[in-house]
Short mmCIF file of C-alpha atoms in Angstrom, two decimals:
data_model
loop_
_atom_site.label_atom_id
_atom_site.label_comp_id
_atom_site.label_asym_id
_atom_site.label_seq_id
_atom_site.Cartn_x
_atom_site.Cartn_y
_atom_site.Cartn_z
CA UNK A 1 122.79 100.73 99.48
CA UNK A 2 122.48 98.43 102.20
CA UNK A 3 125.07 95.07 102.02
CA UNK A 4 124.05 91.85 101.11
CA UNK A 5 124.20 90.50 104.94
CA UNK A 6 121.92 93.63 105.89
CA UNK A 7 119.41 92.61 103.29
CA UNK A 8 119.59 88.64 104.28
CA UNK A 9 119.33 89.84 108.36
CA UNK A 10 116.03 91.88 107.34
CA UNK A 11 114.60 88.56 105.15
CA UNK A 12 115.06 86.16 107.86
CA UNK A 13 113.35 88.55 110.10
CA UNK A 14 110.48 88.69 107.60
CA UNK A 15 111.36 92.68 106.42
CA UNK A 16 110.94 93.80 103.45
CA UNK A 17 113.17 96.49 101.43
CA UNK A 18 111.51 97.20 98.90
CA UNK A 19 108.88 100.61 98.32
CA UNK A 20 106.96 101.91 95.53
CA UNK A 21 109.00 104.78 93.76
CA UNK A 22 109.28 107.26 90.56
CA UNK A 23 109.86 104.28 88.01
CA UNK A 24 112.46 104.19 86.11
CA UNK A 25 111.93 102.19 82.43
CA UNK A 26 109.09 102.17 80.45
CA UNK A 27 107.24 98.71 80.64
CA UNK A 28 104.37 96.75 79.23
CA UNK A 29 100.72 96.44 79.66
CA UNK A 30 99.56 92.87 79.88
CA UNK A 31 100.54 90.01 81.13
CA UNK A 32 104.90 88.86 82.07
CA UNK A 33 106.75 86.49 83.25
CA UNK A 34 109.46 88.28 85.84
CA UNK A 35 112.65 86.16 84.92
CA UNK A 36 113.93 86.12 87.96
CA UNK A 37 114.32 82.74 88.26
CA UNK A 38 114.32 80.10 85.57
CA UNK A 39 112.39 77.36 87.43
CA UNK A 40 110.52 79.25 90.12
CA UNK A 41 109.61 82.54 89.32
CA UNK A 42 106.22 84.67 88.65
CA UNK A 43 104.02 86.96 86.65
CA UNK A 44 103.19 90.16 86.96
CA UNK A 45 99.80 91.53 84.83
CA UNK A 46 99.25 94.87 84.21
CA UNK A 47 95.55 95.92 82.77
CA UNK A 48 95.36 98.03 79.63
CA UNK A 49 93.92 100.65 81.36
CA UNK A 50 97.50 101.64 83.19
CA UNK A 51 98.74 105.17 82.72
CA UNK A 52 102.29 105.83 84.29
CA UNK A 53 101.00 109.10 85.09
CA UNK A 54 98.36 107.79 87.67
CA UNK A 55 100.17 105.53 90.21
CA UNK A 56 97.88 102.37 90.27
CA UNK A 57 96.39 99.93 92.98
CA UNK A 58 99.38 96.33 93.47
CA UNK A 59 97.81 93.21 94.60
CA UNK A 60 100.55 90.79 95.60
CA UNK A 61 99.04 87.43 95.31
CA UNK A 62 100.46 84.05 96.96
CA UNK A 63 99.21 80.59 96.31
CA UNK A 64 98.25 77.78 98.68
CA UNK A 65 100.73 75.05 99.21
CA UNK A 66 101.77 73.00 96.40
CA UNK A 67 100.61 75.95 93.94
CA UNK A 68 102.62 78.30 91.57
CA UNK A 69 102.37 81.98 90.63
CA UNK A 70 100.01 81.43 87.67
CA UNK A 71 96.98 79.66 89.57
CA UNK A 72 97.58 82.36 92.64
CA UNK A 73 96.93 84.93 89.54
CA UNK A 74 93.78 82.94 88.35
CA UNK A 75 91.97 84.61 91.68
CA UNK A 76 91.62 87.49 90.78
CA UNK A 77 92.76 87.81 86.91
CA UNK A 78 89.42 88.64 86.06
CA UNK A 79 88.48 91.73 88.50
CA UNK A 80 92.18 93.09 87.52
CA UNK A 81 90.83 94.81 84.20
CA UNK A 82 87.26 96.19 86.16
CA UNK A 83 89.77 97.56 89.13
CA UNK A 84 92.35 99.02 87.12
CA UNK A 85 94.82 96.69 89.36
CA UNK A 86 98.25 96.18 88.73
CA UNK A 87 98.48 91.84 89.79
CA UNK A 88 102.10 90.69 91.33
CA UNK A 89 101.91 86.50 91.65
CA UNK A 90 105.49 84.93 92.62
CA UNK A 91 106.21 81.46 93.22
CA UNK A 92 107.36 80.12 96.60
CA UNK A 93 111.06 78.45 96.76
CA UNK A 94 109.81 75.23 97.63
CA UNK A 95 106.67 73.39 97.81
CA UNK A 96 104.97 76.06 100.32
CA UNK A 97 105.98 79.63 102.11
CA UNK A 98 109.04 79.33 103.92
CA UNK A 99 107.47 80.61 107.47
CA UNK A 100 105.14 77.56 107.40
CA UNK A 101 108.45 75.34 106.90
CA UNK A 102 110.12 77.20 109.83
CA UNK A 103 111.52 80.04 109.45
CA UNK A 104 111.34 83.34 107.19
CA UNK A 105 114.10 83.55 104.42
CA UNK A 106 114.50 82.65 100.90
CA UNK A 107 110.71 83.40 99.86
CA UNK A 108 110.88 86.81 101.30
CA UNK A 109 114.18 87.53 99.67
CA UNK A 110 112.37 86.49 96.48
CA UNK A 111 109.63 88.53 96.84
CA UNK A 112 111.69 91.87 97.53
CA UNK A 113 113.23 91.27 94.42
CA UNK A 114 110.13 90.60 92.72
CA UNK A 115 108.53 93.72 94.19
CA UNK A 116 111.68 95.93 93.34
CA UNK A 117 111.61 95.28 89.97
CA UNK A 118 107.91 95.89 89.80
CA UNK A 119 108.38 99.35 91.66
CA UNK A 120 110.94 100.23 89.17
CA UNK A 121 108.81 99.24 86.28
CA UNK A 122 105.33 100.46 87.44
CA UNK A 123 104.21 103.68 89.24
CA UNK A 124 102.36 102.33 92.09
CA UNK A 125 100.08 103.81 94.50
CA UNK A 126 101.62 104.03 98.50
CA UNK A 127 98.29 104.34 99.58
CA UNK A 128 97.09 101.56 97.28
CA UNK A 129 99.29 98.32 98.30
CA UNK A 130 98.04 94.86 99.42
CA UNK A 131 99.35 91.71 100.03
CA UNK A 132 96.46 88.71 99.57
CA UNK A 133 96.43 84.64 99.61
CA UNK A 134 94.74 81.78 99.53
CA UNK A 135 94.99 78.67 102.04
CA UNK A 136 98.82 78.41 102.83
CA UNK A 137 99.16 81.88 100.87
CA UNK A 138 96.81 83.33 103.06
CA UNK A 139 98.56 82.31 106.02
CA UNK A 140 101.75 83.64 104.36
CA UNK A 141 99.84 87.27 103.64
CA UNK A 142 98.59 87.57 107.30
CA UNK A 143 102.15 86.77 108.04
CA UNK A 144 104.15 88.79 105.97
CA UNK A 145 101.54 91.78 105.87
CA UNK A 146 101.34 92.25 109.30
CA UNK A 147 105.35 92.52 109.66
CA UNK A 148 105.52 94.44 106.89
CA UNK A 149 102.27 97.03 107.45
CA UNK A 150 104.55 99.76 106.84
CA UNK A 151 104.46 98.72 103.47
CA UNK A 152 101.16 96.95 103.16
CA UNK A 153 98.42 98.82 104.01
CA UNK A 154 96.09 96.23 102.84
CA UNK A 155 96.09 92.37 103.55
CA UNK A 156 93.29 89.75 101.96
CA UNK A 157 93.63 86.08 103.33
CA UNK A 158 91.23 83.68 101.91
CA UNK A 159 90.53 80.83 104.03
CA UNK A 160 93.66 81.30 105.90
CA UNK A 161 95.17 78.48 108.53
CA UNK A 162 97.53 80.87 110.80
CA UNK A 163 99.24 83.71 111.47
CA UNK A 164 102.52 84.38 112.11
CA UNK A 165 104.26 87.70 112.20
CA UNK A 166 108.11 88.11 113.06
CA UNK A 167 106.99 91.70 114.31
CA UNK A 168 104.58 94.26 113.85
CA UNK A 169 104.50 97.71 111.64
CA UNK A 170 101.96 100.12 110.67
CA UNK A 171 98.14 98.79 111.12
CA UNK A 172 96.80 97.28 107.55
CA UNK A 173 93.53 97.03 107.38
CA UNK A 174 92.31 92.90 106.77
CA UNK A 175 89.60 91.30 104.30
CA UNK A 176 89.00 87.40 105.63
CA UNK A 177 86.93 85.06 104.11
CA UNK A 178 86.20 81.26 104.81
CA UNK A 179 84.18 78.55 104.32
CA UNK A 180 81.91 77.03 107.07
CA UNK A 181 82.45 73.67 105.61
CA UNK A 182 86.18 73.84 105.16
CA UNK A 183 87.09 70.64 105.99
CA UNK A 184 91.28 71.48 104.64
CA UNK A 185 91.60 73.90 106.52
CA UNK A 186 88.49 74.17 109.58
CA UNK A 187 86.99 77.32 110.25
CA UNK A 188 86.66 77.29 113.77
CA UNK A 189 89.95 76.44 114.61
CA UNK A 190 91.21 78.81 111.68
CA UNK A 191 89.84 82.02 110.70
CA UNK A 192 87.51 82.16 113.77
CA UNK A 193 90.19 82.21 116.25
CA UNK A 194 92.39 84.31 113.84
CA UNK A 195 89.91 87.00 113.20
CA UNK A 196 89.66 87.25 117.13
CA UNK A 197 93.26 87.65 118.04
CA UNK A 198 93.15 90.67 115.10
CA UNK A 199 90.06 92.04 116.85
CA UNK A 200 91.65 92.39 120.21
CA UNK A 201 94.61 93.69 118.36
CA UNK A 202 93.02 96.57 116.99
CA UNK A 203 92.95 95.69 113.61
CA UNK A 204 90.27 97.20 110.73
CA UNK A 205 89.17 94.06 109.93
CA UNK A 206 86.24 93.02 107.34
CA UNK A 207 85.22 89.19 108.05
CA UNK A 208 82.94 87.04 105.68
CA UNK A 209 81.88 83.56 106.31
CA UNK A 210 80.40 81.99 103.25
CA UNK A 211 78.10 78.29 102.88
CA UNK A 212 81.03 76.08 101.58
CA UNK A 213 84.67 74.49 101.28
CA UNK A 214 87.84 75.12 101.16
CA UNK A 215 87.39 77.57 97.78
CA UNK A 216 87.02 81.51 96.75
CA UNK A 217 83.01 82.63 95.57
CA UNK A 218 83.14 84.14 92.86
CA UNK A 219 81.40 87.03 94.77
CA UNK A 220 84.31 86.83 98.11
CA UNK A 221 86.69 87.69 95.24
CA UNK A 222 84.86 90.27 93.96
CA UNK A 223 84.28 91.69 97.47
CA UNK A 224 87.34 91.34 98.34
CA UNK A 225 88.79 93.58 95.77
CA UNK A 226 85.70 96.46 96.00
CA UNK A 227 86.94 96.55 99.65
CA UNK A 228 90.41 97.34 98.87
CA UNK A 229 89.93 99.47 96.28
CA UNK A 230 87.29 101.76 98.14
CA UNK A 231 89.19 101.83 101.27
CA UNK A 232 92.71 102.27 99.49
CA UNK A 233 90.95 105.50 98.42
CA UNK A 234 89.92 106.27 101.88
CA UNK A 235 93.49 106.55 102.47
CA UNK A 236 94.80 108.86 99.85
#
């Protein structure tokens, strides 16, 4: 076991802990609260169709600024059942991700708890592990995915405004989507310029541009997840 001052060194450097593993309770389908936290906390959701036999697909999902766990699982609540995805949603410690207020920390500490006790719960898939996020989330997911890709092999940022990774591990492969009109959060200065710098990076990288605002189609979503879901496979 590693002390608590290892663990807070690795969360201020934007590291995460935590890995999917032989679970060990016995948990329920549907949808949970994580009682972590009695003000700020999350939901996980877990589709009917979940077997602990056959590790499933995790979708960590992060909201935009100003959000909370249960809108962030609102994105893609309705794919979860048709994917056979197991949906993580957490909320941030303050208003927004703690990257975008300066510095990495609290929010990742958070989220390792939140995805150890889902690991120890749930038999998750290695191969089958994304982190995704909308706006300020997405921003976060780029972030955080990208210095974790050891752990991530899969990162979906809709309409994302930055990137910044503490460091880099593994290669996940990236789903980016944005709206031409996005007048929150403009495209050119945004996901145009972000997708580039991933490019020359090397990154597998899947890019859609869609006619409108600062939003998620219907059909991005749905895209979104048929990407990760045939390409986690590609993996296995």
């Amino acid at each position: 076991m590693e002390s608590s001052k290892q663990v807070d060194s690795r969360a201020t450097e934007g590291r995460l802990l935590s890995r999917p593993t032989r679970p060990t309770t016995t948990a329920l389908t549907g949808l949970h609260p994580l009682g972590l936290d009695g003000q700020r906390d999350g939901f996980v959701y877990v589709p009917e169709t979940y077997q602990a036999d056959r590790p499933a697909p995790l979708v960590l999902i992060l909201h935009g600024s100003g959000g909370d766990a249960e809108g962030a699982l609102k994105i893609l609540y309705h794919l979860a059942i048709r994917f056979g995805t197991i949906l993580l949603a957490v909320d941030s410690r303050q208003k927004t991700w703690d990257i975008i207020r300066g510095s990495y920390g609290p929010d990742i500490a958070f989220i390792d708890r939140a995805l150890a006790q889902t690991f120890n719960h749930y038999a998750i898939a290695p191969n089958q592990v994304a982190i995704a996020g909308f706006s300020d989330g997405a921003s976060y997911a780029l972030s955080v995915g990208i210095t974790n890709g050891d752990l991530f092999n899969h990162i979906i940022a809709f309409s994302p405004g930055f990137m910044a990774p503490a460091s880099q591990a593994g290669k996940p492969r990236v789903f980016i989507s944005h709206g031409k009109s996005d007048a929150v959060l403009p495209i050119e200065r945004c996901s145009r310029r972000i997708v580039q710098q991933l490019k020359q990076a090397g990154y597998d990288l899947e890019y859609r541009e869609f006619n409108g605002s600062h939003t998620i189609p219907a059909a991005i979503a749905e895209r979104a997840m048929e990407w990760f879901t045939n390409s986690a496979l590609s993996l296995g």
